[in-house]
């Protein structure tokens, strides 16, 4: 899995977790399903959601902005979906799947009698046409998320001639079976396929070159279908009559673009819209006033302080431990976040499966810091005079006040350990990221968003040795901070049994806790505000779906 | 009745007749310069503030450490839950962006700023005077070499030179202990950089002065008597060119304090947590309107210091100037 370190890149993609009336479940995926669902009552109920910006396209494969991902989530569905409020993959258009022992052959059994919103039936061939489209980039497009999650496109190879694309071949043995042959094992495939970017579309729709534009046919298999997308950027969705699952509660969903933060909040306060995203932190204070309520989605990111073990003395465990005991997460979270973050204990948020609570919370403990620092000084012959701490020069989604936090960390390390810390905050794109990735920092303050909700997407991009931020050899080639940890994480990619994977990630977390390649600091949440009489929002770390919204009388 | 003790005739005569030494003359002229005296008094008060303020006034209960701390530890105690507090009884100058006491930081920052001002000016004086006097006295290729180098240095914009050298040398020097206070290497770097980039005008000034002095008869006499060059330079030439040196030194102190503020404001100077008035201003930049106490106190102290030093420099110039229009 390739990912851009901390490029706060794509916002957590919204996907949904459709309630499944079908009783067919894959044996390997025991999942809890909502059993009793309220049946929709009569009268059209419309919910209007305020957006900060207009979607760039409604083509799910080419949607990159948060608005587009949110809307396409409601129009389309993929082979898998996310469990409501969590990130485990559950069956959606595929009612079951299994992987071969080596993790290279994945067989998806499609749900019978599913139709797209335009009436065309979902067949394995139609699904395969979607994969062909992503692989071949035809019709042309950026296919950003495919490149990010699947490595590349058909025919592309790296310097050694190994194909870049994760998917080698797509086969359809029969109408209801789709077989994906992979170039390398990737156990998080079902999670990735639940991302809204990999939702299935009726091939007839994307054959039309206009697909994704306001006037085009939506033709998805999601709970809603596109009714209109006006020039004022009001996007109107109505229930999809052909939807295979439990019909959504709202009859209609309207997405309204109000770019100005204040206007958008005002629209919520007067009841013109029922919910807004991208809430300005200063507006959290208005929580509870004007009949509104703020809800936080569980976090899908981690802010951490990383150590570059290629630079002395950070290769010594005691030195890293001393810093861990010198920092005061609890206070940082209070002081440098507008009340929307929690102190992090591990390198992934607890809201993502695979989380294993560490045996202890390492927070400020001056006696221990001093003790480890003494051991650290004793272990290093030529102790460096100072350490360079890279602090992002601009706010990131997981770090609203980098300068303040950088100063506090510098102050805490300097005063507790007596080590000079130089803060570096050069230009983000041209200097900061290249420097940190090339291993020029000693310490760095950075965050990570795990796009597909799989623990692998948090741990492996950081600790499998893809970037030189944590460690590198004499020639500057990236190394993992710990070879055994990298081995563990890579082997977890080849294990397809979720329970077995979970055990491996528990081991990985324990090893990360022991070795401290990085100190987890905080997880930041996303805030939504709703009218007080709107119920049924399911806060989820990875997606926002409004299938269960109801109005209190 | 009181008896008035009259001075003896001899004393009285001596008091009237004995001529004032140049130093006494200068001091008399200086005393008459009101702004200079005000500047001197302010400087003395500021020195007391930064030297005695630390041990006497800098202490408080540091919550993150869990005990009462004194001195610099208090200036570096960051209780982030108290960040950006306006001035109050607890924190008379308020707190900064990570909850440190600004009052304590102005004291310890002042030590650094004044130290940098003094040390950098001293360094500039030594380098500038030596370059000037050696160039002028020896003349010939020595003069050409030194003066071309001086001009080359002058041709590079000082601010640019400061920034580049600060970036290049930042963090490369070890900490030093100065009067029992541990100073980060960045302080030393800044002193060297500011001293190393501000000696050129003085060198030219001294050279011009010495060029005329070395033609004086007493220098010729000394040479004829076989006095060594070193002795001629230090015993005859330098004392006679002391006036411009002293004046330029005082002004150099003010400039050095300002340069430190520039460089630290750009984040290249003294590295936190060591405070300096300049780097305190830097972190206040984002809060110009919302938290004015962040810049008001260090800014005012820089202003006061630089103003006072300039007044004192003015006073000294008038005092040492034999052609001064001010009469006794």
GROMACS .gro file of N, CA and C in nm, chain A residues 74-76 114-122 200-202 205 217-226 238-244:
model
   99
   74UNK      N    1  -2.337   0.788  -0.126
   74UNK     CA    2  -2.481   0.765  -0.119
   74UNK      C    3  -2.540   0.715  -0.250
   75UNK      N    4  -2.466   0.736  -0.358
   75UNK     CA    5  -2.518   0.697  -0.489
   75UNK      C    6  -2.471   0.557  -0.529
   76UNK      N    7  -2.354   0.521  -0.482
   76UNK     CA    8  -2.292   0.397  -0.531
   76UNK      C    9  -2.255   0.308  -0.415
  114UNK      N   10  -2.935  -0.799  -0.780
  114UNK     CA   11  -2.909  -0.657  -0.755
  114UNK      C   12  -2.918  -0.583  -0.887
  115UNK      N   13  -2.986  -0.470  -0.884
  115UNK     CA   14  -2.996  -0.387  -1.006
  115UNK      C   15  -2.940  -0.249  -0.978
  116UNK      N   16  -2.881  -0.193  -1.081
  116UNK     CA   17  -2.838  -0.053  -1.070
  116UNK      C   18  -2.962   0.036  -1.073
  117UNK      N   19  -2.943   0.161  -1.040
  117UNK     CA   20  -3.060   0.249  -1.032
  117UNK      C   21  -3.128   0.268  -1.167
  118UNK      N   22  -3.056   0.240  -1.276
  118UNK     CA   23  -3.121   0.252  -1.408
  118UNK      C   24  -3.182   0.120  -1.453
  119UNK      N   25  -3.182   0.023  -1.366
  119UNK     CA   26  -3.251  -0.101  -1.397
  119UNK      C   27  -3.162  -0.211  -1.449
  120UNK      N   28  -3.040  -0.179  -1.489
  120UNK     CA   29  -2.951  -0.283  -1.542
  120UNK      C   30  -2.909  -0.376  -1.429
  121UNK      N   31  -2.898  -0.506  -1.456
  121UNK     CA   32  -2.861  -0.600  -1.350
  121UNK      C   33  -2.711  -0.595  -1.321
  122UNK      N   34  -2.678  -0.620  -1.195
  122UNK     CA   35  -2.536  -0.630  -1.158
  122UNK      C   36  -2.490  -0.772  -1.185
  200UNK      N   37  -1.908   0.025  -0.752
  200UNK     CA   38  -1.935  -0.027  -0.886
  200UNK      C   39  -2.040   0.060  -0.956
  201UNK      N   40  -2.020   0.079  -1.085
  201UNK     CA   41  -2.107   0.162  -1.167
  201UNK      C   42  -2.153   0.077  -1.285
  202UNK      N   43  -2.275   0.098  -1.328
  202UNK     CA   44  -2.320   0.030  -1.449
  202UNK      C   45  -2.230   0.072  -1.565
  205UNK      N   46  -2.307   0.340  -1.808
  205UNK     CA   47  -2.303   0.480  -1.766
  205UNK      C   48  -2.167   0.542  -1.790
  217UNK      N   49  -2.614   1.035  -1.612
  217UNK     CA   50  -2.688   0.932  -1.540
  217UNK      C   51  -2.600   0.878  -1.427
  218UNK      N   52  -2.657   0.862  -1.307
  218UNK     CA   53  -2.572   0.814  -1.198
  218UNK      C   54  -2.553   0.663  -1.203
  219UNK      N   55  -2.660   0.586  -1.223
  219UNK     CA   56  -2.650   0.442  -1.247
  219UNK      C   57  -2.562   0.367  -1.148
  220UNK      N   58  -2.589   0.385  -1.020
  220UNK     CA   59  -2.516   0.310  -0.920
  220UNK      C   60  -2.608   0.209  -0.854
  221UNK      N   61  -2.551   0.136  -0.759
  221UNK     CA   62  -2.633   0.040  -0.686
  221UNK      C   63  -2.646   0.083  -0.541
  222UNK      N   64  -2.632   0.214  -0.516
  222UNK     CA   65  -2.639   0.264  -0.380
  222UNK      C   66  -2.781   0.293  -0.338
  223UNK      N   67  -2.799   0.337  -0.214
  223UNK     CA   68  -2.933   0.360  -0.160
  223UNK      C   69  -3.006   0.477  -0.224
  224UNK      N   70  -2.934   0.567  -0.287
  224UNK     CA   71  -2.998   0.682  -0.351
  224UNK      C   72  -2.959   0.687  -0.497
  225UNK      N   73  -3.038   0.765  -0.573
  225UNK     CA   74  -2.995   0.794  -0.709
  225UNK      C   75  -3.003   0.944  -0.730
  226UNK      N   76  -2.930   0.989  -0.831
  226UNK     CA   77  -2.919   1.133  -0.853
  226UNK      C   78  -3.046   1.184  -0.918
  238UNK      N   79  -3.260   1.117  -0.459
  238UNK     CA   80  -3.385   1.053  -0.416
  238UNK      C   81  -3.356   0.904  -0.393
  239UNK      N   82  -3.446   0.839  -0.322
  239UNK     CA   83  -3.426   0.696  -0.296
  239UNK      C   84  -3.415   0.618  -0.424
  240UNK      N   85  -3.326   0.523  -0.423
  240UNK     CA   86  -3.309   0.435  -0.538
  240UNK      C   87  -3.413   0.323  -0.526
  241UNK      N   88  -3.511   0.318  -0.618
  241UNK     CA   89  -3.617   0.217  -0.604
  241UNK      C   90  -3.563   0.075  -0.619
  242UNK      N   91  -3.447   0.062  -0.685
  242UNK     CA   92  -3.392  -0.071  -0.708
  242UNK      C   93  -3.296  -0.115  -0.600
  243UNK      N   94  -3.283  -0.035  -0.491
  243UNK     CA   95  -3.180  -0.066  -0.392
  243UNK      C   96  -3.205  -0.203  -0.330
  244UNK      N   97  -3.099  -0.280  -0.318
  244UNK     CA   98  -3.113  -0.418  -0.270
  244UNK      C   99  -3.134  -0.425  -0.119
   0.00000   0.00000   0.00000
